Coordinates of C-alpha atoms in Angstrom, one line a residue:
M312 CA 0.0 0.0 0.1
S313 CA 1.2 3.4 -0.8
D314 CA 0.6 6.7 1.0
V315 CA 2.1 8.9 -1.8
T316 CA -1.4 10.2 -2.7
T317 CA -2.8 13.3 -0.8
P318 CA -6.1 13.6 1.0
K319 CA -8.8 15.8 -0.4
S320 CA -8.8 19.4 0.3
P321 CA -11.4 19.4 3.1
L322 CA -9.6 16.8 5.0
V323 CA -6.2 18.4 4.6
A324 CA -7.8 21.7 6.2
L325 CA -9.1 19.6 9.1
Q326 CA -5.5 18.1 9.5
F327 CA -4.0 21.4 9.5
L328 CA -6.3 22.6 12.1
G329 CA -5.7 19.5 14.2
M330 CA -2.1 19.9 13.9
G331 CA -2.1 23.5 15.1
L332 CA -4.5 22.7 18.0
V333 CA -2.6 19.6 19.2
W334 CA 1.1 21.2 18.9
G335 CA -0.2 24.3 20.5
A336 CA -1.8 22.5 23.2
S337 CA 1.3 20.2 23.8
F338 CA 2.8 22.9 26.1
L339 CA -0.2 22.9 28.3
F340 CA -0.1 19.0 28.4
M341 CA 3.6 19.1 29.4
K342 CA 2.8 21.6 32.2
I343 CA 0.1 19.3 33.6
A344 CA 2.3 16.3 33.4
L345 CA 5.0 17.8 35.4
D346 CA 2.8 17.7 38.4
G347 CA 3.3 14.1 38.7
V348 CA 6.4 13.0 36.6
S349 CA 9.8 14.4 35.9
F350 CA 10.7 16.3 32.8
G351 CA 12.8 13.4 31.5
Q352 CA 9.8 11.2 31.8
V353 CA 7.6 13.7 30.1
A354 CA 10.0 13.8 27.0
W355 CA 10.5 9.9 27.2
S356 CA 6.7 9.2 27.3
R357 CA 5.9 11.3 24.5
L358 CA 8.8 10.0 22.3
V359 CA 8.1 6.3 23.0
L360 CA 4.4 6.6 22.7
G361 CA 4.7 8.3 19.5
G362 CA 7.2 5.9 18.0
L363 CA 4.8 3.1 19.0
T364 CA 1.8 4.8 17.4
L365 CA 3.6 5.3 14.1
G366 CA 5.2 1.9 14.4
L367 CA 1.8 0.3 14.4
I368 CA 0.6 2.6 11.5
V369 CA 3.7 1.5 9.2
L370 CA 3.1 -2.1 10.3
V371 CA -0.7 -2.0 9.1
T372 CA -0.4 0.1 6.1
R373 CA 3.1 -1.1 4.7
P374 CA 3.7 2.3 2.9
R375 CA 5.8 2.2 -0.2
V376 CA 7.1 4.4 -3.0
N377 CA 6.7 2.8 -6.5
G378 CA 6.8 -0.7 -5.0
G379 CA 9.9 -0.2 -3.2
P380 CA 10.7 -1.3 0.4
V381 CA 8.9 0.0 3.3
L382 CA 12.1 1.1 5.2
P383 CA 15.0 2.3 3.5
R384 CA 18.1 -0.1 3.2
E385 CA 21.0 2.4 2.9
G386 CA 23.0 2.7 6.1
I387 CA 23.7 6.3 5.5
V388 CA 20.0 7.2 5.6
W389 CA 19.5 5.6 8.9
L390 CA 22.4 7.6 10.1
H391 CA 20.9 10.7 8.8
F392 CA 17.5 9.9 10.6
L393 CA 19.3 9.2 13.8
V394 CA 20.8 12.7 13.6
I395 CA 17.4 14.2 13.1
A396 CA 15.8 12.1 15.9
I397 CA 18.3 13.4 18.4
S398 CA 18.4 17.1 17.1
G399 CA 14.7 17.5 16.3
C400 CA 13.1 15.1 19.0
V401 CA 15.3 14.0 21.8
I402 CA 17.2 17.2 22.9
P403 CA 14.4 19.8 22.1
H404 CA 11.7 17.7 23.9
L405 CA 13.8 17.5 27.0
L406 CA 14.6 21.1 26.7
F407 CA 11.0 22.1 26.5
A408 CA 9.9 19.9 29.4
W409 CA 12.9 21.0 31.6
A410 CA 12.1 24.6 30.8
E411 CA 8.4 24.5 31.7
Q412 CA 9.4 23.9 35.3
Y413 CA 10.5 27.5 35.5
V414 CA 8.4 29.3 32.6
S415 CA 4.8 29.4 31.7
S416 CA 3.5 27.1 29.0
S417 CA 2.3 30.3 27.2
L418 CA 5.8 31.7 27.2
A419 CA 7.3 28.3 26.0
S420 CA 4.8 28.2 23.0
I421 CA 5.9 31.7 22.0
Y422 CA 9.5 30.6 22.0
N423 CA 8.5 27.6 19.8
A424 CA 7.4 30.1 17.2
V425 CA 10.9 31.3 16.8
T426 CA 11.8 28.2 14.9
P427 CA 11.3 29.7 11.3
I428 CA 14.1 32.3 12.4
M429 CA 16.3 29.7 13.5
T430 CA 15.7 27.8 10.3
A431 CA 16.4 30.8 8.2
L432 CA 19.8 31.2 9.9
M433 CA 20.7 27.5 9.7
V434 CA 19.9 27.0 6.0
T435 CA 21.9 30.1 5.1
A436 CA 24.9 30.4 7.8
V437 CA 25.4 26.9 8.5
F438 CA 24.3 24.5 5.7
R439 CA 24.3 27.2 3.0
V440 CA 21.3 25.7 1.0
E441 CA 19.8 29.1 0.6
K442 CA 20.5 32.8 0.2
L443 CA 18.4 35.4 2.2
A444 CA 17.2 38.4 0.5
R445 CA 17.4 41.8 2.0
D446 CA 14.0 41.7 3.5
Q447 CA 14.6 38.3 4.8
V448 CA 17.8 39.3 6.5
I449 CA 15.8 42.3 8.0
G450 CA 13.3 39.7 9.3
V451 CA 15.9 37.6 10.9
L452 CA 17.4 40.7 12.7
I453 CA 13.7 41.8 13.7
G454 CA 13.0 38.2 15.1
I455 CA 16.3 38.3 17.1
G456 CA 15.3 41.7 18.6
G457 CA 11.9 40.1 19.5
V458 CA 13.6 37.4 21.4
I459 CA 15.8 39.8 23.2
V460 CA 12.7 41.6 24.2
I461 CA 10.9 38.6 25.4
I462 CA 13.8 37.7 27.6
A463 CA 14.1 41.2 28.9
P464 CA 17.6 40.9 30.1
W465 CA 17.4 44.2 31.9
Q466 CA 15.3 42.4 34.5
Y467 CA 18.0 40.0 35.6
T468 CA 21.0 40.7 37.8
E469 CA 21.8 37.0 38.1
L470 CA 21.1 33.7 36.3
T471 CA 17.7 32.8 37.7
G472 CA 15.7 29.6 36.8
D473 CA 13.3 31.7 35.0
L474 CA 16.2 32.9 32.6
W475 CA 17.8 29.5 32.2
G476 CA 14.0 28.2 31.3
Q477 CA 13.9 30.9 28.5
L478 CA 17.3 30.0 27.4
A479 CA 16.4 26.3 27.1
C480 CA 13.2 27.1 25.0
L481 CA 15.5 29.0 22.7
G482 CA 17.9 26.2 22.6
A483 CA 15.0 23.9 21.5
A484 CA 13.9 26.3 18.7
L485 CA 17.6 26.3 17.6
C486 CA 17.6 22.4 17.3
Y487 CA 14.4 22.6 15.4
G488 CA 16.0 25.0 13.0
F489 CA 19.1 22.8 12.7
T490 CA 16.8 19.8 12.1
F491 CA 14.8 21.3 9.3
A492 CA 18.0 22.5 7.5
Y493 CA 19.7 19.2 7.9
T494 CA 16.5 17.5 6.6
R495 CA 16.4 19.7 3.5
K496 CA 20.0 19.0 2.7
Y497 CA 20.3 15.2 3.3
L498 CA 16.9 13.7 3.4
S499 CA 14.1 15.7 1.5
G500 CA 15.3 14.4 -2.1
R501 CA 15.1 10.6 -1.0
A502 CA 12.0 8.6 -2.1
I503 CA 10.5 7.8 1.4
T504 CA 6.8 8.0 2.2
G505 CA 5.5 10.5 4.7
T506 CA 4.4 7.9 7.1
T507 CA 7.9 6.0 7.0
F508 CA 9.7 9.3 7.5
A509 CA 7.6 10.3 10.5
F510 CA 8.1 6.7 11.9
L511 CA 11.9 6.5 11.4
N512 CA 12.2 10.2 12.9
I513 CA 10.0 9.6 15.9
G514 CA 10.8 5.8 16.2
L515 CA 14.7 6.2 16.2
A516 CA 14.1 9.0 19.0
G517 CA 11.9 6.7 20.9
A518 CA 14.6 4.1 20.8
V519 CA 17.2 6.5 22.1
M520 CA 15.0 7.3 25.0
L521 CA 14.5 3.7 25.7
L522 CA 18.3 3.3 25.9
L523 CA 18.4 6.3 28.5
T524 CA 15.7 4.8 30.4
P525 CA 17.8 4.3 33.5
V526 CA 18.9 7.9 33.5
L527 CA 15.7 9.8 32.4
A528 CA 12.6 7.7 33.4
W529 CA 13.6 5.4 36.4
Q530 CA 12.0 7.7 39.2
P531 CA 8.9 7.5 41.1
V532 CA 5.5 9.0 39.6
A533 CA 2.5 10.3 41.0
L534 CA -0.1 9.4 38.3
T535 CA -3.6 11.1 38.2
T536 CA -6.1 10.9 35.4
P537 CA -5.2 14.5 34.0
I538 CA -1.5 13.4 33.8
V539 CA -1.9 10.1 32.1
L540 CA -4.4 11.7 29.5
S541 CA -1.7 14.5 29.0
L542 CA 1.0 12.0 28.4
L543 CA -1.1 9.9 26.1
T544 CA -2.2 12.9 24.2
L545 CA 1.4 14.2 23.9
G546 CA 2.7 10.8 22.7
A547 CA 0.1 9.1 20.5
L548 CA -1.7 12.3 19.1
G549 CA 1.1 15.0 19.2
T550 CA 4.1 13.0 18.6
G551 CA 2.2 10.3 16.3
F552 CA -0.6 11.2 14.2
A553 CA 0.1 14.8 14.0
Y554 CA 3.5 14.3 12.2
I555 CA 1.6 12.4 9.5
W556 CA -0.9 15.1 9.3
N557 CA 1.9 17.5 8.8
I558 CA 3.4 15.5 5.9
N559 CA -0.1 15.4 4.2
V560 CA -0.5 19.1 4.6
L561 CA 3.0 19.6 3.2
R562 CA 2.3 17.5 0.2
A563 CA -1.1 19.0 -0.5
W564 CA -0.4 22.8 0.2
G565 CA 3.3 23.1 -0.2
P566 CA 6.1 24.0 2.5
T567 CA 5.1 27.7 2.5
T568 CA 1.5 27.4 3.3
A569 CA 2.2 24.3 5.7
S570 CA 4.7 26.5 7.7
T571 CA 1.9 28.8 8.7
V572 CA 1.0 26.3 11.4
T573 CA 3.8 28.2 13.3
Y574 CA 1.2 31.1 13.7
V575 CA -1.4 28.8 15.1
T576 CA 0.5 27.0 17.8
P577 CA 1.5 30.0 19.9
V578 CA -2.0 31.4 19.7
V579 CA -3.4 28.0 21.0
G580 CA -0.6 27.7 23.5
V581 CA -1.3 31.2 24.9
I582 CA -5.3 30.9 25.0
L583 CA -4.9 27.6 26.8
G584 CA -2.3 28.7 29.3
V585 CA -4.4 31.9 30.3
L586 CA -7.8 30.0 30.3
V587 CA -6.8 26.7 32.0
L588 CA -3.8 27.6 34.0
S589 CA -4.5 31.3 34.7
E590 CA -1.1 32.4 33.4
T591 CA -0.3 36.0 33.0
F592 CA 2.1 38.0 30.9
S593 CA 4.4 41.2 31.4
W594 CA 4.2 43.8 28.7
H595 CA 7.4 42.8 27.1
E596 CA 6.2 39.2 26.3
P597 CA 3.4 40.1 23.8
V598 CA 5.4 43.0 22.3
G599 CA 8.4 40.8 21.7
A600 CA 6.0 38.0 20.3
V601 CA 4.7 40.7 17.8
L602 CA 8.3 41.5 16.6
V603 CA 9.1 37.6 16.3
L604 CA 5.8 37.2 14.1
L605 CA 6.8 40.3 12.0
G606 CA 10.4 38.8 11.5
I607 CA 8.7 35.4 10.4
L608 CA 6.4 37.0 7.9
L609 CA 9.5 38.9 6.4
T610 CA 11.7 35.8 6.4
Q611 CA 9.1 33.7 4.8
K612 CA 8.3 36.4 2.1
R613 CA 4.8 36.9 3.3
I614 CA 5.2 40.6 3.4
R615 CA 7.7 43.0 1.6
L616 CA 9.2 46.2 2.8
P617 CA 8.6 49.1 0.5
L618 CA 11.7 49.6 -1.7
P619 CA 13.3 53.1 -1.9
A620 CA 12.3 55.3 -4.9
P621 CA 14.9 55.4 -7.5
R622 CA 17.1 58.7 -7.5
P623 CA 16.7 60.8 -10.5
A624 CA 19.5 60.6 -13.2

């Protein structure tokens, strides 16, 4: 069975909406889960459960490209997937879970939105697979300025947990940017179905987590129904099905439109954080978020700055 065909437009729209809602709510679920399990157990659970979910889907559907193998046979491909499993899943999921011990779920979701800025830096400065135009460079600089406003370094006279938490969120976004750029350079052109791609990414990350069980997940837990449901949703839905939805949207709408989920997730994260957890903001956080959004719009060429009028000869 092949999954190279894309769903019909209404289903794609529902998957896009579901993806934005689930990924935006993931920051709330992490915060709830931290009441009864460690940050390592949060990251461990979502990746192991996500890998199992995607593994079952691959086992049942047996997705192939043009009758080829379900799983790639080249060792170098598996090595590339191991790299993005660690850089795009293991490290950032640990960082976000650790950070939410010190920062609000709303703020963590805002930092997640910095990913396109980090991606632009990685694809140009590190992997050199793209060149940025003038407006895109300005967008990156505005985005960086927005991050500085959110952090508000003038508030800190020492390295507090809150500051370290924000830096951890920023590090997670940097990992995502690296992963997107690495994927584009080494994996995007390979004939691998979307379902298989998602499984190898999350499944290998889950395997790494299993190896790290004695370090990350071997602590006492205090499980309640909200905590169990949060972990299940983070794993099976947010780190399982949502990754397949993302591939379907990407194929149907293209990368530029699919990337607009970046605008949805922080909105969902902030609304849920305020309504469910009664989280509050200081003035600089929404101001910085607006600057980050402006930077993203410029970086992704969704808006353009007016060109200066030519000088008369």
